[in-house]
PDB file of C-alpha atoms in Angstrom:
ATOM      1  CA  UNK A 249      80.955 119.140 106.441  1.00 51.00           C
ATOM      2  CA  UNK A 250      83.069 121.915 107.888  1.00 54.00           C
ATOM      3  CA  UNK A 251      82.526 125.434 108.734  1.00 57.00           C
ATOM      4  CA  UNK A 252      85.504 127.565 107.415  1.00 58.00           C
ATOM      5  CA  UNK A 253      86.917 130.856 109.163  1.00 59.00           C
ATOM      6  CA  UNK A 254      84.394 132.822 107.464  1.00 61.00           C
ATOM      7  CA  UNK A 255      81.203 130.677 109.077  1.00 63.00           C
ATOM      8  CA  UNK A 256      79.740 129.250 105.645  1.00 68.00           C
ATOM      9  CA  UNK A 257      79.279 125.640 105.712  1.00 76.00           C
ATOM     10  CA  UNK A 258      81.968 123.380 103.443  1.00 78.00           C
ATOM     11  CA  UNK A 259      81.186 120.237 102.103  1.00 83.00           C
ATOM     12  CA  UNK A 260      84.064 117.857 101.002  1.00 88.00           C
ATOM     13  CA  UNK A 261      83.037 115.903  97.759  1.00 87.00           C
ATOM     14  CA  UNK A 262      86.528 114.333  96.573  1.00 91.00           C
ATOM     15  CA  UNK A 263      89.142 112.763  98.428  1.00 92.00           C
ATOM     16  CA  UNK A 264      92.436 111.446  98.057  1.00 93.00           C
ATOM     17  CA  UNK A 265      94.404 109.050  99.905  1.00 92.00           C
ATOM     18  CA  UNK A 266      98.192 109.079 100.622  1.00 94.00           C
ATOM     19  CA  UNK A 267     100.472 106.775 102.412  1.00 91.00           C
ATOM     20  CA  UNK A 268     104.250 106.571 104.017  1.00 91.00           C
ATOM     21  CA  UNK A 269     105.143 104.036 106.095  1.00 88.00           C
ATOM     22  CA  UNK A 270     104.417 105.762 109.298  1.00 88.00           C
ATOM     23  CA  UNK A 271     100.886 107.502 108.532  1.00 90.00           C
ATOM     24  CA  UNK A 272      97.864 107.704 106.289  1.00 90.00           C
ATOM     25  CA  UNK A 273      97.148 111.156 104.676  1.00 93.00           C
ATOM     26  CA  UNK A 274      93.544 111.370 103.941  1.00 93.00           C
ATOM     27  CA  UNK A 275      93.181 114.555 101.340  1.00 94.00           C
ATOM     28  CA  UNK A 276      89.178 116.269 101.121  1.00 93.00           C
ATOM     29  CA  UNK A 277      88.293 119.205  99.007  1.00 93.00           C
ATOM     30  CA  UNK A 278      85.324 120.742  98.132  1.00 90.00           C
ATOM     31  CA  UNK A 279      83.548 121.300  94.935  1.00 89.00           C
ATOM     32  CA  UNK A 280      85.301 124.183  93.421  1.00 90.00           C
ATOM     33  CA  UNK A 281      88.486 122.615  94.921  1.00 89.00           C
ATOM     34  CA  UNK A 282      89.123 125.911  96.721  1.00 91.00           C
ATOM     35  CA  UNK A 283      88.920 124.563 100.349  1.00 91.00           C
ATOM     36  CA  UNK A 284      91.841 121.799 101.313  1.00 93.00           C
ATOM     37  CA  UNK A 285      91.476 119.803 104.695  1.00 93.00           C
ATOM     38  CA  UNK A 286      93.408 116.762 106.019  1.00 93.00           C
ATOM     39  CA  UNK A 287      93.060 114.022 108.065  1.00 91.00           C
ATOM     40  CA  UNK A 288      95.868 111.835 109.083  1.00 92.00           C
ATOM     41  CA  UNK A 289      96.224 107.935 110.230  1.00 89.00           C
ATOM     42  CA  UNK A 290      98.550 106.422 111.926  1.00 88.00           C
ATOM     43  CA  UNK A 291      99.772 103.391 110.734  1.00 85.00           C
ATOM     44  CA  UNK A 292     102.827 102.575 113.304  1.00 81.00           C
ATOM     45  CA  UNK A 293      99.608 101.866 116.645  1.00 78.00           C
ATOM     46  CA  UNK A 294      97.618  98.782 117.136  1.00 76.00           C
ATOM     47  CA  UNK A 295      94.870 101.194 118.158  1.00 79.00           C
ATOM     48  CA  UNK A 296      92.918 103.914 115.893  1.00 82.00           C
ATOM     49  CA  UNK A 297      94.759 107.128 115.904  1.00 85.00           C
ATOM     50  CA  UNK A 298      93.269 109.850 113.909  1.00 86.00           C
ATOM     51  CA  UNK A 299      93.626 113.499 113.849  1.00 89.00           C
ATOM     52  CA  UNK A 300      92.250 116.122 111.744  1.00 89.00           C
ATOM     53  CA  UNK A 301      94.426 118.896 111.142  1.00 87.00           C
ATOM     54  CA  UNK A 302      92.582 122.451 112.498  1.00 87.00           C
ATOM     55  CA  UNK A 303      93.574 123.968 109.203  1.00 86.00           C
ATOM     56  CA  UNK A 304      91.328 125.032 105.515  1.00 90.00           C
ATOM     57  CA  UNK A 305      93.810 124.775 103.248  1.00 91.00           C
ATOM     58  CA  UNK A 306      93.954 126.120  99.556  1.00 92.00           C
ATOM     59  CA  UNK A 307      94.960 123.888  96.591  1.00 94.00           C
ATOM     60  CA  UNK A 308      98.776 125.955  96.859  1.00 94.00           C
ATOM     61  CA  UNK A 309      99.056 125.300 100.773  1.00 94.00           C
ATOM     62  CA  UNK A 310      97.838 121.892  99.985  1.00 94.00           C
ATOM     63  CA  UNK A 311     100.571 121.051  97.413  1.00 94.00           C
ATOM     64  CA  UNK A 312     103.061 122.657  99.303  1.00 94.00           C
ATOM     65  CA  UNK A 313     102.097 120.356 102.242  1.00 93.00           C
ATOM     66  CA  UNK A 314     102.099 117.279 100.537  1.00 93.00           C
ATOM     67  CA  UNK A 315     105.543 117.848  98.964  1.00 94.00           C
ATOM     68  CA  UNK A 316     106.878 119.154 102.816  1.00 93.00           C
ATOM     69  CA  UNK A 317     105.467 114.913 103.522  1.00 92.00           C
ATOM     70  CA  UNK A 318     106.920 113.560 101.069  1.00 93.00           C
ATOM     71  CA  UNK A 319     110.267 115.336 100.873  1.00 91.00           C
ATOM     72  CA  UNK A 320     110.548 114.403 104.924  1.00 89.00           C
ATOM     73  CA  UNK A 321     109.652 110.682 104.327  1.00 88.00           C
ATOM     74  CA  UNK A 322     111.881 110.257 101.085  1.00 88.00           C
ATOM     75  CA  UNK A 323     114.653 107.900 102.489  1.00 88.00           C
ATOM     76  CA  UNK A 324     112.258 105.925 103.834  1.00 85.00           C
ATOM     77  CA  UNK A 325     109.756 105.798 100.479  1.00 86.00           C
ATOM     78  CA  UNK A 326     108.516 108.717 100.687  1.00 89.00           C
ATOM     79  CA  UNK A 327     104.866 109.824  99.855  1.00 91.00           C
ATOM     80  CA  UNK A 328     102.689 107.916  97.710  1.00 92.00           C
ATOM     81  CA  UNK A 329      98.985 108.366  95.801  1.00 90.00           C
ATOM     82  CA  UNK A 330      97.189 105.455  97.071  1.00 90.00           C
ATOM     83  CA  UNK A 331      93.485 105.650  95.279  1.00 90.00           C
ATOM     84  CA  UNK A 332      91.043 108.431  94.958  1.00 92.00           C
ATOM     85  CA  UNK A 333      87.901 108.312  96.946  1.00 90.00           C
ATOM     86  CA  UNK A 334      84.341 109.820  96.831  1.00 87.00           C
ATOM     87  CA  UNK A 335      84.212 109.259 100.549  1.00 85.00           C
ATOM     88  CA  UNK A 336      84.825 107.748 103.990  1.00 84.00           C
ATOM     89  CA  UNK A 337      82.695 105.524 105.198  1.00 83.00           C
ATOM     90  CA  UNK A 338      84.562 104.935 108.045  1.00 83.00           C
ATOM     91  CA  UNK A 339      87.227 102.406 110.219  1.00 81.00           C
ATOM     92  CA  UNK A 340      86.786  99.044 111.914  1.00 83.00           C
ATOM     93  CA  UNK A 341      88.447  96.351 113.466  1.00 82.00           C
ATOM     94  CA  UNK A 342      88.974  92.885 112.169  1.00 77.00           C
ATOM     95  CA  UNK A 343      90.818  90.003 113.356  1.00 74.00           C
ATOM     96  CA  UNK A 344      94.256  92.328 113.837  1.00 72.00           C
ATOM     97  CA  UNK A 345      94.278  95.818 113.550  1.00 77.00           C
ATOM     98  CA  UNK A 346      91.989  98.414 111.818  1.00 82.00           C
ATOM     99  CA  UNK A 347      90.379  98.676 108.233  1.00 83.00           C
ATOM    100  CA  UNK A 348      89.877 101.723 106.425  1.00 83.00           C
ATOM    101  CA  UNK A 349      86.648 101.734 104.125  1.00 84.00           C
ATOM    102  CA  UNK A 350      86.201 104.226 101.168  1.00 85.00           C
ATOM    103  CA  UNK A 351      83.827 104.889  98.908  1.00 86.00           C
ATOM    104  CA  UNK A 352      85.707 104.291  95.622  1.00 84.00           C
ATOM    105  CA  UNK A 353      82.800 105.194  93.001  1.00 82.00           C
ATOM    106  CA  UNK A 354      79.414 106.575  93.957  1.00 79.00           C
ATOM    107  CA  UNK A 355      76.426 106.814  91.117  1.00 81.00           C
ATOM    108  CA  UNK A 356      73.016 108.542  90.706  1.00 83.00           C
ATOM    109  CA  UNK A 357      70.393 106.986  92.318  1.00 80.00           C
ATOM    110  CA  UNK A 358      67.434 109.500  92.232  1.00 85.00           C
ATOM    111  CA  UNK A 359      65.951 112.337  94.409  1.00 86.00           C
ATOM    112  CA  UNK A 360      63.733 111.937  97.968  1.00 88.00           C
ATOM    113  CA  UNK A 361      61.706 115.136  98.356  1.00 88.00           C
ATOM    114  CA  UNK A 362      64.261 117.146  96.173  1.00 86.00           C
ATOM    115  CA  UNK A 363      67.138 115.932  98.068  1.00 85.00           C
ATOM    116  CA  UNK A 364      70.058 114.051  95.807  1.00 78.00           C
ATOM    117  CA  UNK A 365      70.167 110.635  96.535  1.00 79.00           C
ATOM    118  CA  UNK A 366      73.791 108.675  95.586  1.00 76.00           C
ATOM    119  CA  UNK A 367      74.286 105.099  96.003  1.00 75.00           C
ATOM    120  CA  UNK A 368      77.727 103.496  96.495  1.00 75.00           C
ATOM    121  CA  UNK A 369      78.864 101.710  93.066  1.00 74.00           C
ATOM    122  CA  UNK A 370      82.749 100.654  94.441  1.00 79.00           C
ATOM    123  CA  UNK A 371      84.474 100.558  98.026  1.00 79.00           C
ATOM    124  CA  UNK A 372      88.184  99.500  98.968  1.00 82.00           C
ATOM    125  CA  UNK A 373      89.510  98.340 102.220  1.00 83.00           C
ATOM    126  CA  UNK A 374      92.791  99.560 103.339  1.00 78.00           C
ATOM    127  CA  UNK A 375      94.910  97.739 106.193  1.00 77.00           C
ATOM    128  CA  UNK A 376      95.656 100.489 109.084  1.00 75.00           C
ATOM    129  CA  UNK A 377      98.858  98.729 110.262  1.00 69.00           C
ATOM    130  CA  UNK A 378     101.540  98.762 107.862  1.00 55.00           C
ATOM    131  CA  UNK A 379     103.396  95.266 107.352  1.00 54.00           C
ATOM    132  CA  UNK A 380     106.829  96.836 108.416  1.00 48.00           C
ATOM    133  CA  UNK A 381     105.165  97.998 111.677  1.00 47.00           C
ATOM    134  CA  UNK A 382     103.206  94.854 112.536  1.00 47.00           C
ATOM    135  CA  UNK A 383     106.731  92.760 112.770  1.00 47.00           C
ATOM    136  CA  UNK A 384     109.176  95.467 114.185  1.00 45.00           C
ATOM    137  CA  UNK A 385     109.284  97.289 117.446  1.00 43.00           C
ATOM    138  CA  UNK A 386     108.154 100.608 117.275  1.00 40.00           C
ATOM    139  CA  UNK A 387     112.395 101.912 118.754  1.00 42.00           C
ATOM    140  CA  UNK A 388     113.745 100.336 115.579  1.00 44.00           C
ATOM    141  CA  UNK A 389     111.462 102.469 113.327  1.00 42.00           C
ATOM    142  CA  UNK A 390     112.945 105.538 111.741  1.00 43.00           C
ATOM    143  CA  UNK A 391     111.874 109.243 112.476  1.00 39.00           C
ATOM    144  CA  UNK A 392     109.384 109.606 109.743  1.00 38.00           C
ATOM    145  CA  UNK A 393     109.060 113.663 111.017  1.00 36.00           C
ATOM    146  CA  UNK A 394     109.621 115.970 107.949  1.00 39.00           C
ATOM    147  CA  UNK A 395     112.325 118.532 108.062  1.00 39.00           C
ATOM    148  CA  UNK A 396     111.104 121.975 107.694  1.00 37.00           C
ATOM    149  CA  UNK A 397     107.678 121.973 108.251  1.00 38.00           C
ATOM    150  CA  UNK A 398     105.933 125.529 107.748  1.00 39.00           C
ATOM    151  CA  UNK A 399     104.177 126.719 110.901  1.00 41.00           C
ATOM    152  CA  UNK A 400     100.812 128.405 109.294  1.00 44.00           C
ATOM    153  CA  UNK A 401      97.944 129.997 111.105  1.00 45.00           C
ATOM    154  CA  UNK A 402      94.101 129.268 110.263  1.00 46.00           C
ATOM    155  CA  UNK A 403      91.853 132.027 110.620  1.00 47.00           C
ATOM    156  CA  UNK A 404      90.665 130.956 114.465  1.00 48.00           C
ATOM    157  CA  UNK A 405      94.321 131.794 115.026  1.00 49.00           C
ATOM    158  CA  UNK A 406      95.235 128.419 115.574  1.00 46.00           C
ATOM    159  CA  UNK A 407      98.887 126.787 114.480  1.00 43.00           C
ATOM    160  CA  UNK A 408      99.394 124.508 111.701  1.00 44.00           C
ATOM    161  CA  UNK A 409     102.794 123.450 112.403  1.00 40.00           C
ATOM    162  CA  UNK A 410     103.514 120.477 113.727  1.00 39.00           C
ATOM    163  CA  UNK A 411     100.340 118.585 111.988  1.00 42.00           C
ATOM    164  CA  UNK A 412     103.082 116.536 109.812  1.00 40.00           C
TER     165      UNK A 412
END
């Protein structure tokens, strides 16, 4: 849940999850799909790094930002749809490195004091660290930085343009 620049409160309901070698792009939208945000995972650490980009997107800006990704990351396989998620339940560390959990598939389950209640039907685990990453030193991995990136202003006034 989010506030966006006009103070209403914005719930995310759908997600989508993309990958490149270097990061994790985690995609939320609300409801009426009209508010975009973004989270993004590094997969190149051995430690959690997370940030959540400052920006509401809308479905264009989205699109526009996702083909900015994966137009920057093409020589080195560029951007791809991993699975589609009803939520994040959160990351963890096992053995080496971190997991990312999801909530895959989420179902009915009935209604406490008028409040929907939804239990979790499916869940996938992700592996933070990509394979590439986990072998090679981090100075013989290519610049994964897109060319071109947009700079953009949210409406706090704050810049957008270096979140890639």
């Amino acid at each position: 849940m989010f506030s966006d620049g006009s103070g209403q409160r914005v719930v995310l309901e759908k997600f989508e999850l993309y990958s490149t070698k270097a990061h994790y792009y985690l995609v939320g939208h609300d409801k009426a799909a009209t508010a975009f945000r973004l989270l993004k995972l590094s997969r190149l650490e051995a430690e959690l790094e997370a940030s959540e980009d400052p920006c509401t997107y809308t479905k264009a800006e989205c699109t526009a930002l996702l083909r900015r990704i994966r137009d920057g990351n093409t020589r080195i396989g560029g951007l791809q749809s991993v699975c589609k998620a009803a939520g994040l339940i959160g990351c963890f560390r096992f053995l080496e490195g971190f997991y990312l959990l999801l909530v895959t598939q989420r179902r009915y389950h009935g209604t406490v004091c008028g409040i929907l209640s939804l239990q979790q039907a499916a869940q996938r685990v992700l592996q933070q660290c990509h394979q590439y990453f986990a072998t090679a030193r981090l100075d013989d991995v290519p610049c994964c930085r897109p060319e071109g990136v947009w700079d953009r202003q949210d409406a706090a006034g704050t810049s957008c343009a270096a979140f890639c």
